[in-house]
């Protein structure tokens, strides 16, 4: 872990979050720190790749702002049914940009609600899949946990090492990690800064599947394509219901589920889905 921290410090010093080469995708917005495309045979999966490789994809404010812009574009695109976020084979994101945070004061952080807009990934209505290779540490682990599904490459490593820098997770790490893996393991990881590997993360419930390094991104896109074949309207309702399980009591969650279930009966897609099943034909959802 000390070695990773040293790499992050060196990367932050040599490659600060500053203007660089702009990238563009067909919807229009231009980006400095991410690559954005449409993926899948039907071009219905939004794809965001963190692109600060020399800084191990350290998360700076500019990068997170660009992720939010890309998410907003995909959210508004009626063709997109799911979104994949990934990094490189070496690092999904090895943490937040420490140099950017180093000299901030309490007044600046509290008064400016520092990191508040980093939460956008968790509020997107469309499903978001993290394809994680290499380091997912600190803010990188938090970013992955904001996604709805996490696929991991065999060499992925997850951790919250903020304690080694004299601080604590600030983008949901203590909350989402505890919900995912339980109090004991989360407490151990947060208090020691120790990492877990991909298989340990799967066994603990942090990730759903583990794939070879060169397959994980393709598998995440395939998952996105499967989701995108369904009604986008009904998918968003299902996502809301599952997320409710982490926010509500069992009785309140069941009430939410029932209300959303009843709501599907006001949609054309519910009628189409059941009619197609009875008629033994393929569905033709129109997202209404």
CSV table of N, CA, C and O in Angstrom, one decimal, residues 53-159:
chain,number,residue,atom,x,y,z
A,53,UNK,N,-3.8,7.8,-17.8
A,53,UNK,CA,-3.0,6.6,-17.5
A,53,UNK,C,-1.7,6.9,-16.7
A,53,UNK,O,-1.3,6.1,-15.9
A,54,UNK,N,-1.0,8.0,-17.0
A,54,UNK,CA,0.3,8.2,-16.3
A,54,UNK,C,0.1,8.6,-14.9
A,54,UNK,O,1.0,8.6,-14.1
A,55,UNK,N,-1.1,9.0,-14.5
A,55,UNK,CA,-1.5,9.3,-13.1
A,55,UNK,C,-2.3,8.2,-12.5
A,55,UNK,O,-2.9,8.4,-11.5
A,56,UNK,N,-2.3,7.0,-13.1
A,56,UNK,CA,-3.0,5.9,-12.7
A,56,UNK,C,-4.5,6.2,-12.5
A,56,UNK,O,-5.2,5.7,-11.7
A,57,UNK,N,-5.0,7.1,-13.4
A,57,UNK,CA,-6.4,7.5,-13.5
A,57,UNK,C,-6.8,8.1,-12.2
A,57,UNK,O,-8.0,8.0,-11.7
A,58,UNK,N,-5.9,8.8,-11.5
A,58,UNK,CA,-6.3,9.5,-10.2
A,58,UNK,C,-7.5,10.5,-10.5
A,58,UNK,O,-7.5,11.2,-11.5
A,59,UNK,N,-8.4,10.5,-9.6
A,59,UNK,CA,-9.6,11.3,-9.8
A,59,UNK,C,-9.4,12.7,-9.4
A,59,UNK,O,-9.2,13.0,-8.2
A,60,UNK,N,-9.5,13.6,-10.3
A,60,UNK,CA,-9.4,15.0,-10.0
A,60,UNK,C,-10.8,15.6,-10.2
A,60,UNK,O,-11.7,15.0,-10.8
A,61,UNK,N,-11.0,16.9,-9.8
A,61,UNK,CA,-12.3,17.5,-9.9
A,61,UNK,C,-12.7,17.6,-11.4
A,61,UNK,O,-13.9,17.4,-11.7
A,62,UNK,N,-11.7,18.0,-12.2
A,62,UNK,CA,-12.1,18.1,-13.6
A,62,UNK,C,-12.5,16.8,-14.3
A,62,UNK,O,-13.5,16.8,-15.1
A,63,UNK,N,-11.9,15.7,-13.9
A,63,UNK,CA,-12.3,14.4,-14.4
A,63,UNK,C,-13.7,14.1,-14.0
A,63,UNK,O,-14.5,13.6,-14.8
A,64,UNK,N,-14.0,14.3,-12.7
A,64,UNK,CA,-15.3,13.9,-12.2
A,64,UNK,C,-16.4,14.8,-12.8
A,64,UNK,O,-17.5,14.4,-13.1
A,65,UNK,N,-16.1,16.1,-13.1
A,65,UNK,CA,-17.0,17.0,-13.8
A,65,UNK,C,-17.3,16.5,-15.2
A,65,UNK,O,-18.4,16.5,-15.7
A,66,UNK,N,-16.3,15.9,-15.9
A,66,UNK,CA,-16.4,15.4,-17.2
A,66,UNK,C,-17.3,14.1,-17.2
A,66,UNK,O,-18.1,13.9,-18.1
A,67,UNK,N,-17.0,13.3,-16.2
A,67,UNK,CA,-17.9,12.1,-16.1
A,67,UNK,C,-19.3,12.5,-15.9
A,67,UNK,O,-20.2,11.9,-16.6
A,68,UNK,N,-19.6,13.5,-15.1
A,68,UNK,CA,-21.0,14.0,-14.9
A,68,UNK,C,-21.6,14.4,-16.2
A,68,UNK,O,-22.7,14.2,-16.5
A,69,UNK,N,-20.8,15.2,-17.0
A,69,UNK,CA,-21.3,15.6,-18.3
A,69,UNK,C,-21.6,14.5,-19.3
A,69,UNK,O,-22.6,14.5,-20.0
A,70,UNK,N,-20.7,13.5,-19.3
A,70,UNK,CA,-20.9,12.3,-20.1
A,70,UNK,C,-22.2,11.6,-19.7
A,70,UNK,O,-23.0,11.1,-20.5
A,71,UNK,N,-22.3,11.4,-18.4
A,71,UNK,CA,-23.5,10.7,-17.8
A,71,UNK,C,-24.8,11.5,-18.2
A,71,UNK,O,-25.8,10.9,-18.6
A,72,UNK,N,-24.8,12.8,-18.1
A,72,UNK,CA,-25.9,13.6,-18.5
A,72,UNK,C,-26.3,13.4,-19.9
A,72,UNK,O,-27.5,13.3,-20.3
A,73,UNK,N,-25.3,13.3,-20.8
A,73,UNK,CA,-25.5,13.1,-22.2
A,73,UNK,C,-26.1,11.7,-22.5
A,73,UNK,O,-27.1,11.6,-23.2
A,74,UNK,N,-25.6,10.7,-21.8
A,74,UNK,CA,-26.2,9.4,-22.0
A,74,UNK,C,-27.5,9.2,-21.4
A,74,UNK,O,-28.4,8.5,-21.9
A,75,UNK,N,-27.8,9.9,-20.3
A,75,UNK,CA,-29.1,9.9,-19.6
A,75,UNK,C,-30.1,10.4,-20.5
A,75,UNK,O,-31.3,9.9,-20.6
A,76,UNK,N,-29.8,11.5,-21.3
A,76,UNK,CA,-30.7,12.1,-22.2
A,76,UNK,C,-30.9,11.4,-23.5
A,76,UNK,O,-31.7,11.8,-24.3
A,77,UNK,N,-30.0,10.5,-23.8
A,77,UNK,CA,-30.0,9.8,-25.1
A,77,UNK,C,-31.0,8.6,-25.1
A,77,UNK,O,-30.7,7.6,-24.4
A,78,UNK,N,-32.0,8.7,-25.9
A,78,UNK,CA,-33.0,7.6,-25.8
A,78,UNK,C,-32.5,6.3,-26.4
A,78,UNK,O,-33.1,5.2,-26.1
A,79,UNK,N,-31.4,6.3,-27.1
A,79,UNK,CA,-30.8,5.0,-27.6
A,79,UNK,C,-30.0,4.2,-26.6
A,79,UNK,O,-29.9,3.0,-26.7
A,80,UNK,N,-29.6,4.9,-25.6
A,80,UNK,CA,-28.7,4.3,-24.6
A,80,UNK,C,-29.5,3.7,-23.5
A,80,UNK,O,-30.3,4.3,-22.8
A,81,UNK,N,-29.2,2.4,-23.3
A,81,UNK,CA,-30.0,1.6,-22.2
A,81,UNK,C,-29.2,1.3,-21.0
A,81,UNK,O,-29.7,0.9,-20.0
A,82,UNK,N,-27.9,1.4,-21.1
A,82,UNK,CA,-27.0,1.1,-20.0
A,82,UNK,C,-25.6,1.8,-20.2
A,82,UNK,O,-25.3,2.2,-21.3
A,83,UNK,N,-24.8,2.0,-19.2
A,83,UNK,CA,-23.6,2.7,-19.2
A,83,UNK,C,-22.5,1.9,-18.6
A,83,UNK,O,-22.7,1.3,-17.5
A,84,UNK,N,-21.3,1.8,-19.2
A,84,UNK,CA,-20.1,1.1,-18.6
A,84,UNK,C,-19.1,2.1,-18.3
A,84,UNK,O,-18.8,3.0,-19.1
A,85,UNK,N,-18.5,2.1,-17.1
A,85,UNK,CA,-17.4,2.9,-16.8
A,85,UNK,C,-16.2,2.0,-16.5
A,85,UNK,O,-16.3,1.0,-15.8
A,86,UNK,N,-15.0,2.3,-17.1
A,86,UNK,CA,-13.8,1.5,-16.9
A,86,UNK,C,-12.6,2.5,-16.8
A,86,UNK,O,-12.7,3.7,-17.0
A,87,UNK,N,-11.4,1.9,-16.6
A,87,UNK,CA,-10.2,2.6,-16.6
A,87,UNK,C,-9.2,1.9,-17.5
A,87,UNK,O,-9.6,1.6,-18.7
A,88,UNK,N,-8.0,1.6,-17.1
A,88,UNK,CA,-7.0,0.9,-17.9
A,88,UNK,C,-6.8,-0.5,-17.2
A,88,UNK,O,-7.4,-0.8,-16.2
A,89,UNK,N,-6.0,-1.3,-17.9
A,89,UNK,CA,-5.7,-2.6,-17.3
A,89,UNK,C,-4.9,-2.5,-16.0
A,89,UNK,O,-5.0,-3.3,-15.1
A,90,UNK,N,-4.1,-1.4,-15.9
A,90,UNK,CA,-3.3,-1.2,-14.7
A,90,UNK,C,-4.1,-0.6,-13.5
A,90,UNK,O,-3.8,-0.9,-12.4
A,91,UNK,N,-5.0,0.3,-13.9
A,91,UNK,CA,-5.7,1.0,-12.8
A,91,UNK,C,-7.1,1.4,-13.3
A,91,UNK,O,-7.2,2.2,-14.3
A,92,UNK,N,-8.1,1.0,-12.6
A,92,UNK,CA,-9.5,1.6,-12.8
A,92,UNK,C,-9.4,3.0,-12.3
A,92,UNK,O,-9.6,3.9,-13.1
A,93,UNK,N,-9.0,3.2,-11.1
A,93,UNK,CA,-8.6,4.6,-10.6
A,93,UNK,C,-8.0,4.3,-9.2
A,93,UNK,O,-8.5,3.7,-8.3
A,94,UNK,N,-6.7,4.7,-9.1
A,94,UNK,CA,-5.9,4.4,-7.9
A,94,UNK,C,-6.1,5.3,-6.8
A,94,UNK,O,-5.3,5.4,-5.8
A,95,UNK,N,-7.1,6.2,-6.9
A,95,UNK,CA,-7.4,7.1,-5.8
A,95,UNK,C,-7.8,8.5,-6.3
A,95,UNK,O,-7.8,8.7,-7.5
A,96,UNK,N,-8.1,9.4,-5.4
A,96,UNK,CA,-8.3,10.8,-5.7
A,96,UNK,C,-6.9,11.4,-5.9
A,96,UNK,O,-5.9,10.9,-5.5
A,97,UNK,N,-7.0,12.6,-6.6
A,97,UNK,CA,-5.7,13.3,-6.8
A,97,UNK,C,-5.3,14.0,-5.5
A,97,UNK,O,-5.9,15.1,-5.2
A,98,UNK,N,-4.3,13.5,-4.9
A,98,UNK,CA,-3.9,14.0,-3.5
A,98,UNK,C,-3.3,15.4,-3.6
A,98,UNK,O,-3.6,16.2,-2.8
A,99,UNK,N,-2.6,15.7,-4.7
A,99,UNK,CA,-2.0,17.0,-4.8
A,99,UNK,C,-3.1,18.1,-4.9
A,99,UNK,O,-3.0,19.2,-4.3
A,100,UNK,N,-4.2,17.7,-5.5
A,100,UNK,CA,-5.3,18.7,-5.7
A,100,UNK,C,-6.0,19.0,-4.3
A,100,UNK,O,-6.5,20.0,-4.0
A,101,UNK,N,-5.9,18.0,-3.4
A,101,UNK,CA,-6.6,18.1,-2.1
A,101,UNK,C,-5.6,18.6,-1.0
A,101,UNK,O,-6.1,19.1,0.0
A,102,UNK,N,-4.3,18.5,-1.2
A,102,UNK,CA,-3.3,18.6,-0.2
A,102,UNK,C,-3.5,19.9,0.6
A,102,UNK,O,-3.4,19.9,1.9
A,103,UNK,N,-3.7,21.0,0.0
A,103,UNK,CA,-3.7,22.3,0.7
A,103,UNK,C,-5.1,22.9,0.9
A,103,UNK,O,-5.2,24.1,1.3
A,104,UNK,N,-6.1,22.1,0.8
A,104,UNK,CA,-7.5,22.6,1.1
A,104,UNK,C,-7.7,22.7,2.6
A,104,UNK,O,-7.1,22.0,3.4
A,105,UNK,N,-8.4,23.7,2.9
A,105,UNK,CA,-8.7,24.0,4.4
A,105,UNK,C,-10.1,23.4,4.7
A,105,UNK,O,-10.9,23.1,3.8
A,106,UNK,N,-10.4,23.3,6.0
A,106,UNK,CA,-11.7,22.8,6.4
A,106,UNK,C,-12.8,23.8,5.9
A,106,UNK,O,-13.8,23.4,5.5
A,107,UNK,N,-12.5,25.1,6.0
A,107,UNK,CA,-13.5,26.1,5.6
A,107,UNK,C,-13.8,25.9,4.1
A,107,UNK,O,-15.0,26.0,3.7
A,108,UNK,N,-12.8,25.6,3.3
A,108,UNK,CA,-13.0,25.4,1.8
A,108,UNK,C,-13.8,24.2,1.6
A,108,UNK,O,-14.8,24.2,0.8
A,109,UNK,N,-13.5,23.1,2.3
A,109,UNK,CA,-14.2,21.8,2.1
A,109,UNK,C,-15.6,21.9,2.5
A,109,UNK,O,-16.5,21.5,1.8
A,110,UNK,N,-15.8,22.4,3.7
A,110,UNK,CA,-17.2,22.4,4.3
A,110,UNK,C,-18.0,23.5,3.6
A,110,UNK,O,-19.2,23.2,3.2
A,111,UNK,N,-17.5,24.7,3.4
A,111,UNK,CA,-18.2,25.8,2.8
A,111,UNK,C,-18.6,25.5,1.3
A,111,UNK,O,-19.6,25.9,0.9
A,112,UNK,N,-17.6,24.8,0.6
A,112,UNK,CA,-17.9,24.5,-0.8
A,112,UNK,C,-18.4,23.2,-1.0
A,112,UNK,O,-18.6,22.7,-2.2
A,113,UNK,N,-18.8,22.4,0.1
A,113,UNK,CA,-19.3,21.1,0.0
A,113,UNK,C,-18.5,20.2,-1.0
A,113,UNK,O,-18.9,19.6,-1.9
A,114,UNK,N,-17.2,20.2,-0.7
A,114,UNK,CA,-16.2,19.5,-1.5
A,114,UNK,C,-16.6,18.0,-1.7
A,114,UNK,O,-17.0,17.3,-0.8
A,115,UNK,N,-16.5,17.5,-2.9
A,115,UNK,CA,-16.8,16.2,-3.4
A,115,UNK,C,-18.4,15.9,-3.6
A,115,UNK,O,-18.7,14.8,-4.0
A,116,UNK,N,-19.2,16.9,-3.3
A,116,UNK,CA,-20.6,16.7,-3.4
A,116,UNK,C,-21.0,16.3,-4.8
A,116,UNK,O,-21.9,15.4,-4.9
A,117,UNK,N,-20.5,16.9,-5.8
A,117,UNK,CA,-20.9,16.5,-7.2
A,117,UNK,C,-20.2,15.2,-7.7
A,117,UNK,O,-20.5,14.8,-8.8
A,118,UNK,N,-19.4,14.6,-6.9
A,118,UNK,CA,-18.8,13.3,-7.2
A,118,UNK,C,-19.8,12.2,-7.1
A,118,UNK,O,-19.5,11.1,-7.6
A,119,UNK,N,-21.0,12.5,-6.6
A,119,UNK,CA,-22.0,11.4,-6.3
A,119,UNK,C,-22.9,11.2,-7.5
A,119,UNK,O,-23.8,10.4,-7.5
A,120,UNK,N,-22.7,11.9,-8.6
A,120,UNK,CA,-23.6,11.9,-9.8
A,120,UNK,C,-23.8,10.4,-10.3
A,120,UNK,O,-24.9,10.1,-10.7
A,121,UNK,N,-22.8,9.6,-10.3
A,121,UNK,CA,-22.9,8.3,-10.8
A,121,UNK,C,-24.0,7.5,-10.1
A,121,UNK,O,-24.7,6.7,-10.7
A,122,UNK,N,-24.2,7.7,-8.8
A,122,UNK,CA,-25.2,7.0,-8.1
A,122,UNK,C,-26.6,7.5,-8.3
A,122,UNK,O,-27.5,6.8,-7.8
A,123,UNK,N,-26.8,8.6,-8.9
A,123,UNK,CA,-28.1,9.1,-9.1
A,123,UNK,C,-28.6,9.0,-10.6
A,123,UNK,O,-29.7,9.4,-10.9
A,124,UNK,N,-27.8,8.4,-11.4
A,124,UNK,CA,-28.2,8.2,-12.8
A,124,UNK,C,-29.4,7.2,-12.8
A,124,UNK,O,-29.3,6.1,-12.2
A,125,UNK,N,-30.4,7.4,-13.6
A,125,UNK,CA,-31.5,6.5,-13.7
A,125,UNK,C,-31.2,5.2,-14.5
A,125,UNK,O,-31.8,4.2,-14.2
A,126,UNK,N,-30.3,5.3,-15.4
A,126,UNK,CA,-30.0,4.2,-16.2
A,126,UNK,C,-28.9,3.3,-15.5
A,126,UNK,O,-28.1,3.9,-14.8
A,127,UNK,N,-28.9,2.0,-15.7
A,127,UNK,CA,-28.0,1.2,-15.0
A,127,UNK,C,-26.5,1.5,-15.4
A,127,UNK,O,-26.2,1.8,-16.6
A,128,UNK,N,-25.6,1.5,-14.4
A,128,UNK,CA,-24.2,1.8,-14.7
A,128,UNK,C,-23.4,0.6,-14.2
A,128,UNK,O,-23.6,0.1,-13.1
A,129,UNK,N,-22.5,0.1,-15.1
A,129,UNK,CA,-21.7,-1.1,-14.8
A,129,UNK,C,-20.2,-0.7,-14.7
A,129,UNK,O,-19.7,0.0,-15.6
A,130,UNK,N,-19.6,-1.0,-13.6
A,130,UNK,CA,-18.1,-0.7,-13.5
A,130,UNK,C,-17.4,-2.0,-14.0
A,130,UNK,O,-17.6,-3.1,-13.5
A,131,UNK,N,-16.4,-1.8,-14.9
A,131,UNK,CA,-15.5,-2.8,-15.3
A,131,UNK,C,-14.1,-2.5,-14.8
A,131,UNK,O,-13.5,-1.6,-15.2
A,132,UNK,N,-13.7,-3.2,-13.7
A,132,UNK,CA,-12.6,-2.8,-12.9
A,132,UNK,C,-11.4,-3.7,-13.2
A,132,UNK,O,-11.5,-5.0,-13.0
A,133,UNK,N,-10.3,-3.1,-13.6
A,133,UNK,CA,-9.0,-3.8,-13.7
A,133,UNK,C,-8.0,-3.1,-12.9
A,133,UNK,O,-8.1,-1.8,-12.7
A,134,UNK,N,-7.1,-3.8,-12.3
A,134,UNK,CA,-6.0,-3.1,-11.5
A,134,UNK,C,-6.5,-2.5,-10.3
A,134,UNK,O,-7.4,-3.0,-9.6
A,135,UNK,N,-5.9,-1.3,-9.9
A,135,UNK,CA,-6.2,-0.7,-8.7
A,135,UNK,C,-7.6,0.0,-8.7
A,135,UNK,O,-7.9,0.8,-9.6
A,136,UNK,N,-8.4,-0.2,-7.7
A,136,UNK,CA,-9.6,0.6,-7.4
A,136,UNK,C,-9.5,0.9,-6.0
A,136,UNK,O,-10.0,0.3,-5.1
A,137,UNK,N,-8.8,2.0,-5.7
A,137,UNK,CA,-8.4,2.4,-4.3
A,137,UNK,C,-9.0,3.8,-4.0
A,137,UNK,O,-9.1,4.6,-4.9
A,138,UNK,N,-9.4,3.9,-2.8
A,138,UNK,CA,-9.9,5.2,-2.3
A,138,UNK,C,-11.0,5.7,-3.2
A,138,UNK,O,-12.1,5.0,-3.3
A,139,UNK,N,-10.9,6.9,-3.8
A,139,UNK,CA,-11.9,7.4,-4.6
A,139,UNK,C,-12.3,6.4,-5.8
A,139,UNK,O,-13.4,6.4,-6.3
A,140,UNK,N,-11.3,5.7,-6.2
A,140,UNK,CA,-11.6,4.7,-7.3
A,140,UNK,C,-12.5,3.6,-6.9
A,140,UNK,O,-13.4,3.2,-7.6
A,141,UNK,N,-12.3,3.1,-5.6
A,141,UNK,CA,-13.2,2.1,-5.1
A,141,UNK,C,-14.6,2.7,-4.9
A,141,UNK,O,-15.6,2.1,-5.1
A,142,UNK,N,-14.6,3.9,-4.4
A,142,UNK,CA,-15.9,4.6,-4.2
A,142,UNK,C,-16.6,4.8,-5.5
A,142,UNK,O,-17.8,4.6,-5.6
A,143,UNK,N,-15.9,5.2,-6.5
A,143,UNK,CA,-16.5,5.4,-7.8
A,143,UNK,C,-17.1,4.0,-8.3
A,143,UNK,O,-18.3,4.0,-8.8
A,144,UNK,N,-16.4,2.9,-8.2
A,144,UNK,CA,-16.9,1.6,-8.6
A,144,UNK,C,-18.2,1.3,-7.8
A,144,UNK,O,-19.1,0.8,-8.3
A,145,UNK,N,-18.2,1.6,-6.5
A,145,UNK,CA,-19.3,1.2,-5.7
A,145,UNK,C,-20.5,2.1,-5.9
A,145,UNK,O,-21.6,1.7,-5.6
A,146,UNK,N,-20.3,3.3,-6.5
A,146,UNK,CA,-21.5,4.1,-6.9
A,146,UNK,C,-22.2,3.5,-8.1
A,146,UNK,O,-23.4,3.8,-8.3
A,147,UNK,N,-21.5,2.6,-8.8
A,147,UNK,CA,-22.2,1.9,-10.0
A,147,UNK,C,-23.1,0.8,-9.5
A,147,UNK,O,-23.1,0.4,-8.3
A,148,UNK,N,-24.0,0.4,-10.4
A,148,UNK,CA,-25.0,-0.6,-10.0
A,148,UNK,C,-24.5,-2.0,-10.0
A,148,UNK,O,-24.9,-2.9,-9.2
A,149,UNK,N,-23.6,-2.3,-10.9
A,149,UNK,CA,-23.0,-3.7,-11.0
A,149,UNK,C,-21.5,-3.5,-11.1
A,149,UNK,O,-21.0,-2.6,-11.8
A,150,UNK,N,-20.7,-4.3,-10.5
A,150,UNK,CA,-19.2,-4.3,-10.6
A,150,UNK,C,-18.7,-5.6,-11.1
A,150,UNK,O,-19.0,-6.7,-10.5
A,151,UNK,N,-18.1,-5.6,-12.3
A,151,UNK,CA,-17.3,-6.7,-12.8
A,151,UNK,C,-15.9,-6.4,-12.6
A,151,UNK,O,-15.4,-5.3,-12.8
A,152,UNK,N,-15.1,-7.5,-12.2
A,152,UNK,CA,-13.7,-7.3,-11.9
A,152,UNK,C,-12.8,-8.2,-12.7
A,152,UNK,O,-13.2,-9.3,-13.0
A,153,UNK,N,-11.7,-7.7,-13.1
A,153,UNK,CA,-10.7,-8.5,-13.7
A,153,UNK,C,-9.9,-9.3,-12.7
A,153,UNK,O,-9.9,-8.9,-11.5
A,154,UNK,N,-9.3,-10.3,-13.0
A,154,UNK,CA,-8.7,-11.2,-12.1
A,154,UNK,C,-7.6,-10.6,-11.2
A,154,UNK,O,-7.4,-11.0,-10.1
A,155,UNK,N,-7.0,-9.5,-11.7
A,155,UNK,CA,-5.9,-8.8,-11.0
A,155,UNK,C,-6.4,-7.6,-10.3
A,155,UNK,O,-5.6,-6.8,-9.8
A,156,UNK,N,-7.7,-7.3,-10.2
A,156,UNK,CA,-8.2,-6.1,-9.6
A,156,UNK,C,-7.9,-6.1,-8.1
A,156,UNK,O,-7.9,-7.2,-7.5
A,157,UNK,N,-7.7,-4.9,-7.5
A,157,UNK,CA,-7.5,-4.8,-6.1
A,157,UNK,C,-8.4,-3.6,-5.6
A,157,UNK,O,-8.4,-2.6,-6.2
A,158,UNK,N,-9.1,-3.9,-4.5
A,158,UNK,CA,-10.0,-2.9,-4.0
A,158,UNK,C,-9.5,-2.5,-2.6
A,158,UNK,O,-9.1,-3.3,-1.8
A,159,UNK,N,-9.7,-1.2,-2.3
A,159,UNK,CA,-9.3,-0.7,-0.9
A,159,UNK,C,-9.7,0.7,-0.7
A,159,UNK,O,-9.9,1.5,-1.6
